[in-house]
Coordinates of N, CA and C in Angstrom, one line a residue:
M1 N 17.7 18.5 -1.4 CA 19.0 17.9 -1.2 C 18.9 16.5 -1.7
A2 N 19.8 16.0 -2.5 CA 19.9 14.7 -3.0 C 20.5 13.8 -1.9
L3 N 20.0 12.6 -1.8 CA 20.4 11.7 -0.7 C 21.0 10.4 -1.4
R4 N 22.0 9.8 -0.7 CA 22.6 8.6 -1.1 C 21.7 7.4 -0.9
P5 N 21.4 6.7 -1.9 CA 20.5 5.5 -1.8 C 21.0 4.5 -0.8
F6 N 20.1 3.7 -0.2 CA 20.4 2.7 0.8 C 21.1 3.2 2.0
T7 N 20.7 4.4 2.4 CA 21.1 5.0 3.7 C 19.8 5.2 4.5
P8 N 20.0 5.4 5.8 CA 18.8 5.6 6.6 C 18.0 6.9 6.2
E9 N 18.7 7.9 5.8 CA 18.0 9.2 5.4 C 17.3 9.0 4.1
W10 N 17.8 8.2 3.2 CA 17.1 7.9 1.9 C 15.9 7.0 2.2
A11 N 16.0 6.0 3.1 CA 14.9 5.2 3.4 C 13.8 6.0 4.0
D12 N 14.1 7.0 4.9 CA 13.1 7.9 5.5 C 12.4 8.7 4.4
A13 N 13.2 9.2 3.5 CA 12.6 10.0 2.4 C 11.7 9.1 1.5
F14 N 12.2 7.9 1.2 CA 11.4 7.0 0.4 C 10.0 6.7 1.1
R15 N 10.1 6.4 2.4 CA 8.8 6.1 3.2 C 7.9 7.3 3.1
A16 N 8.4 8.5 3.2 CA 7.6 9.7 3.1 C 6.9 9.8 1.8
V17 N 7.7 9.6 0.7 CA 7.1 9.7 -0.6 C 6.1 8.6 -0.8
V18 N 6.3 7.4 -0.4 CA 5.3 6.3 -0.6 C 4.1 6.6 0.2
S19 N 4.2 7.1 1.4 CA 3.1 7.4 2.3 C 2.2 8.5 1.7
A20 N 2.8 9.4 0.9 CA 2.1 10.6 0.4 C 1.5 10.3 -1.0
D21 N 1.9 9.2 -1.6 CA 1.6 8.9 -3.0 C 0.2 8.2 -3.2
A22 N -0.8 8.9 -3.8 CA -2.1 8.4 -4.0 C -2.1 7.3 -5.0
A23 N -1.2 7.4 -6.0 CA -1.2 6.4 -7.1 C -0.7 5.0 -6.5
Y24 N 0.3 5.1 -5.6 CA 0.8 3.9 -5.0 C -0.3 3.3 -4.1
R25 N -0.9 4.2 -3.3 CA -2.0 3.7 -2.4 C -3.1 2.9 -3.2
A26 N -3.5 3.5 -4.3 CA -4.5 2.8 -5.1 C -4.0 1.5 -5.7
A27 N -2.8 1.5 -6.3 CA -2.2 0.3 -6.9 C -1.9 -0.8 -5.9
A28 N -1.6 -0.4 -4.7 CA -1.2 -1.4 -3.7 C -2.3 -1.7 -2.6
A29 N -3.5 -1.4 -2.9 CA -4.6 -1.6 -2.0 C -4.7 -3.0 -1.5
K30 N -4.3 -4.0 -2.2 CA -4.4 -5.4 -1.8 C -3.0 -6.0 -1.4
W31 N -2.0 -5.2 -1.4 CA -0.6 -5.6 -1.0 C -0.5 -5.6 0.5
T32 N -0.2 -6.7 1.1 CA -0.1 -6.8 2.6 C 1.2 -7.4 3.1
W33 N 2.2 -7.4 2.3 CA 3.4 -8.1 2.7 C 4.6 -7.1 2.8
P34 N 5.5 -7.3 3.8 CA 6.7 -6.6 3.8 C 7.6 -7.0 2.6
L35 N 8.5 -6.1 2.3 CA 9.4 -6.3 1.1 C 10.7 -5.8 1.5
A36 N 11.8 -6.5 1.1 CA 13.1 -6.0 1.3 C 13.8 -5.9 0.0
L37 N 14.6 -4.8 -0.2 CA 15.4 -4.6 -1.4 C 16.9 -4.7 -0.9
V38 N 17.5 -5.7 -1.4 CA 18.9 -6.0 -0.9 C 19.9 -5.5 -2.0
L39 N 20.8 -4.7 -1.5 CA 22.0 -4.2 -2.2 C 23.2 -5.1 -1.9
R40 N 23.7 -5.8 -3.0 CA 24.8 -6.6 -2.8 C 26.0 -5.8 -2.5
P41 N 27.1 -6.3 -1.9 CA 28.3 -5.5 -1.5 C 28.8 -4.8 -2.7
A42 N 29.2 -3.6 -2.5 CA 29.8 -2.8 -3.6 C 30.9 -1.9 -2.9
P43 N 31.9 -2.4 -2.4 CA 32.9 -1.7 -1.6 C 33.5 -0.5 -2.3
E44 N 33.6 -0.6 -3.7 CA 34.1 0.5 -4.5 C 33.2 1.7 -4.4
Y45 N 31.9 1.6 -4.0 CA 31.0 2.7 -3.9 C 30.6 3.0 -2.4
G46 N 31.4 2.4 -1.5 CA 31.1 2.7 -0.1 C 30.1 1.8 0.6
Y47 N 29.8 0.7 -0.1 CA 28.8 -0.3 0.5 C 29.6 -1.6 0.7
P48 N 30.4 -1.7 1.8 CA 31.3 -2.9 1.9 C 30.5 -4.2 2.2
D49 N 29.4 -4.1 2.8 CA 28.6 -5.3 3.1 C 27.2 -5.2 2.4
A50 N 26.6 -6.4 2.2 CA 25.2 -6.4 1.7 C 24.3 -5.8 2.7
L51 N 23.4 -4.9 2.3 CA 22.4 -4.3 3.2 C 21.1 -4.3 2.5
A52 N 20.1 -4.0 3.3 CA 18.7 -4.0 2.7 C 17.9 -2.8 3.2
M53 N 17.0 -2.4 2.4 CA 16.0 -1.5 2.8 C 14.7 -2.4 3.0
E54 N 14.3 -2.5 4.2 CA 13.1 -3.3 4.5 C 11.9 -2.4 4.7
L55 N 10.9 -2.7 3.9 CA 9.7 -1.9 3.9 C 8.5 -2.6 4.5
A56 N 7.9 -2.0 5.5 CA 6.6 -2.5 6.1 C 5.5 -1.9 5.3
L57 N 5.0 -2.7 4.3 CA 4.0 -2.3 3.4 C 2.7 -3.0 3.7
D58 N 1.6 -2.2 3.7 CA 0.3 -2.8 4.0 C -0.8 -2.0 3.4
R59 N -1.5 -2.5 2.4 CA -2.7 -1.9 1.7 C -2.4 -0.5 1.3
G60 N -1.3 -0.2 0.6 CA -1.1 1.1 0.1 C -0.4 2.0 1.1
N61 N 0.0 1.5 2.2 CA 0.7 2.3 3.2 C 2.1 1.8 3.5
C62 N 3.0 2.6 3.7 CA 4.4 2.2 4.1 C 4.5 2.7 5.6
H63 N 4.4 1.7 6.5 CA 4.5 2.0 7.9 C 5.9 2.3 8.4
A64 N 6.9 1.7 7.7 CA 8.3 1.9 8.1 C 9.2 1.5 6.9
A65 N 10.4 2.1 6.9 CA 11.4 1.8 5.9 C 12.7 1.9 6.7
S66 N 13.4 0.8 6.8 CA 14.7 0.8 7.6 C 15.8 0.1 6.8
I67 N 17.0 0.6 7.1 CA 18.2 -0.1 6.5 C 18.7 -1.1 7.5
V68 N 18.9 -2.3 7.1 CA 19.3 -3.4 7.9 C 20.4 -4.2 7.2
A69 N 21.2 -4.9 7.9 CA 22.1 -5.9 7.3 C 21.3 -6.9 6.5
A70 N 21.8 -7.3 5.4 CA 21.0 -8.2 4.6 C 20.7 -9.5 5.3
N71 N 21.6 -9.9 6.2 CA 21.3 -11.1 7.0 C 20.2 -11.0 8.0
D72 N 19.8 -9.7 8.3 CA 18.8 -9.5 9.3 C 17.4 -9.3 8.7
V73 N 17.2 -9.4 7.4 CA 16.0 -9.2 6.7 C 14.9 -10.2 7.2
T74 N 13.7 -9.8 7.5 CA 12.7 -10.7 8.0 C 11.5 -10.8 6.9
A75 N 11.6 -9.9 5.9 CA 10.5 -9.9 4.9 C 10.5 -11.2 4.2
E76 N 9.3 -11.7 3.8 CA 9.2 -12.9 3.0 C 9.6 -12.7 1.6
L77 N 9.4 -11.5 1.1 CA 9.7 -11.3 -0.3 C 10.9 -10.4 -0.4
V78 N 12.0 -10.8 -1.0 CA 13.3 -10.1 -1.0 C 13.7 -10.0 -2.5
L79 N 14.0 -8.8 -2.9 CA 14.6 -8.6 -4.2 C 16.0 -8.1 -4.0
S80 N 17.0 -8.8 -4.7 CA 18.4 -8.6 -4.5 C 19.1 -8.3 -5.8
A81 N 19.9 -7.3 -5.8 CA 20.6 -6.9 -7.0 C 21.9 -6.2 -6.7
P82 N 22.8 -6.2 -7.7 CA 24.1 -5.4 -7.5 C 23.8 -3.9 -7.6
Y83 N 24.8 -3.1 -7.3 CA 24.7 -1.6 -7.3 C 24.2 -1.1 -8.6
A84 N 24.8 -1.5 -9.7 CA 24.5 -0.9 -11.0 C 23.0 -1.2 -11.4
V85 N 22.5 -2.3 -11.0 CA 21.1 -2.6 -11.3 C 20.2 -1.7 -10.5
W86 N 20.4 -1.6 -9.2 CA 19.6 -0.7 -8.4 C 19.7 0.8 -8.9
K87 N 20.8 1.2 -9.3 CA 21.0 2.5 -9.8 C 20.1 2.7 -11.0
S88 N 20.1 1.7 -11.9 CA 19.3 1.8 -13.1 C 17.8 1.8 -12.8
V89 N 17.4 1.0 -11.7 CA 16.0 1.0 -11.3 C 15.6 2.3 -10.8
V90 N 16.4 2.9 -9.9 CA 16.0 4.2 -9.2 C 16.0 5.3 -10.3
R91 N 16.8 5.2 -11.3 CA 16.8 6.3 -12.3 C 15.8 6.0 -13.4
G92 N 15.0 5.0 -13.3 CA 14.0 4.7 -14.3 C 14.5 4.1 -15.6
E93 N 15.7 3.6 -15.6 CA 16.3 3.1 -16.8 C 16.0 1.6 -16.9
L94 N 15.6 0.9 -15.8 CA 15.3 -0.5 -15.8 C 14.0 -0.7 -15.1
D95 N 13.1 -1.3 -15.8 CA 11.8 -1.7 -15.2 C 12.1 -2.9 -14.2
P96 N 11.7 -2.8 -13.0 CA 12.0 -3.9 -12.0 C 11.5 -5.3 -12.5
I97 N 10.3 -5.3 -13.1 CA 9.7 -6.6 -13.5 C 10.6 -7.2 -14.6
V98 N 11.1 -6.3 -15.5 CA 12.0 -6.8 -16.6 C 13.3 -7.3 -15.9
G99 N 13.7 -6.5 -14.9 CA 15.0 -6.9 -14.2 C 14.8 -8.3 -13.6
V100 N 13.7 -8.6 -13.1 CA 13.4 -9.9 -12.5 C 13.4 -11.0 -13.6
T101 N 12.6 -10.7 -14.6 CA 12.5 -11.8 -15.7 C 13.8 -12.0 -16.4
R102 N 14.7 -11.0 -16.4 CA 16.0 -11.2 -17.1 C 17.1 -11.7 -16.2
G103 N 16.7 -11.9 -14.9 CA 17.7 -12.4 -13.9 C 18.6 -11.3 -13.3
A104 N 18.4 -10.1 -13.6 CA 19.2 -9.0 -13.1 C 18.9 -8.8 -11.6
I105 N 17.7 -9.0 -11.3 CA 17.2 -8.9 -9.9 C 16.7 -10.3 -9.4
A106 N 17.4 -10.8 -8.4 CA 17.0 -12.1 -7.8 C 15.9 -11.9 -6.9
V107 N 15.0 -12.9 -6.9 CA 13.8 -12.9 -6.0 C 13.9 -14.1 -5.1
Q108 N 13.7 -13.8 -3.8 CA 13.5 -14.8 -2.8 C 12.1 -14.7 -2.2
G109 N 11.4 -15.8 -2.2 CA 10.0 -15.7 -1.8 C 9.1 -15.9 -2.9
P110 N 7.8 -15.7 -2.7 CA 6.8 -16.0 -3.7 C 6.8 -15.1 -4.9
L111 N 7.4 -15.5 -6.0 CA 7.5 -14.7 -7.2 C 6.1 -14.4 -7.8
T112 N 5.2 -15.3 -7.6 CA 3.8 -15.1 -8.0 C 3.2 -13.9 -7.3
M113 N 3.5 -13.7 -6.1 CA 3.0 -12.5 -5.3 C 3.5 -11.2 -6.0
L114 N 4.7 -11.2 -6.4 CA 5.2 -10.0 -7.1 C 4.5 -9.8 -8.4
M115 N 4.4 -10.8 -9.2 CA 3.8 -10.7 -10.5 C 2.3 -10.3 -10.4
M116 N 1.6 -10.9 -9.4 CA 0.2 -10.5 -9.2 C 0.0 -9.0 -8.9
H117 N 1.1 -8.4 -8.3 CA 1.0 -7.0 -7.9 C 2.0 -6.2 -8.7
A118 N 2.1 -6.4 -9.9 CA 3.1 -5.7 -10.8 C 2.8 -4.2 -10.8
K119 N 1.5 -3.8 -10.8 CA 1.2 -2.4 -10.8 C 1.6 -1.7 -9.5
A120 N 1.5 -2.5 -8.4 CA 2.0 -1.9 -7.1 C 3.5 -1.8 -7.2
A121 N 4.2 -2.8 -7.7 CA 5.7 -2.7 -7.9 C 6.1 -1.5 -8.7
M122 N 5.4 -1.2 -9.8 CA 5.7 -0.1 -10.7 C 5.4 1.2 -10.0
A123 N 4.3 1.3 -9.2 CA 4.1 2.5 -8.4 C 5.1 2.7 -7.3
L124 N 5.6 1.6 -6.7 CA 6.7 1.7 -5.8 C 8.0 2.3 -6.4
L125 N 8.2 1.8 -7.6 CA 9.4 2.3 -8.4 C 9.2 3.8 -8.7
A126 N 8.0 4.2 -9.0 CA 7.8 5.6 -9.3 C 8.1 6.4 -8.0
C127 N 7.8 5.9 -6.8 CA 8.1 6.6 -5.6 C 9.6 6.6 -5.4
A128 N 10.4 5.6 -5.7 CA 11.8 5.6 -5.6 C 12.4 6.7 -6.5
Q129 N 11.8 6.8 -7.6 CA 12.3 7.8 -8.6 C 12.1 9.2 -8.1
A130 N 11.1 9.4 -7.3 CA 10.7 10.7 -6.8 C 11.6 11.2 -5.6
V131 N 12.4 10.3 -5.1 CA 13.3 10.6 -4.0 C 14.6 11.2 -4.6
P132 N 14.9 12.5 -4.3 CA 16.1 13.0 -4.8 C 17.3 12.2 -4.4
S133 N 18.0 11.6 -5.4 CA 19.1 10.7 -5.1 C 20.4 11.1 -5.8
T134 N 21.5 10.8 -5.2 CA 22.8 10.9 -5.8 C 23.6 9.7 -5.5
F135 N 24.2 9.1 -6.5 CA 24.9 7.9 -6.3 C 26.4 8.2 -6.2
P136 N 27.2 7.4 -5.5 CA 28.6 7.7 -5.2 C 29.4 7.9 -6.5
D137 N 29.0 7.2 -7.6 CA 29.8 7.4 -8.8 C 29.3 8.4 -9.7
D138 N 28.3 9.2 -9.3 CA 27.8 10.4 -10.1 C 28.9 11.4 -10.2
A139 N 29.0 12.0 -11.3 CA 30.1 13.1 -11.5 C 29.6 14.4 -10.9

């Protein structure tokens, strides 16, 4: 069953995929920071307020994935983008590192941390792509 991104059910499925993924575990063995992915408001798609999926990541494990209001994010590293950008990332059409360097994805926090762990970010993207997803504007 396909899930709508940035919902509690999608976050749970994402956490399960990350937790079971050996490639992510290997690539993120030195990653020890929580991360938040912020979806900017998109009322036309049923996201009236900015919200975030906050991930408790530590050495290749995802201990929790929760959906919170964007203002409630506690992670030091925050990636923020509009709906269309996250849709492209989840579908594998946009490399998140390219999105950051082109300004499509805004970064709050230490950008060097993200760049030093680009392989972990790519493995995390692969996990997002493995979650069966359906977007509100899909036909």
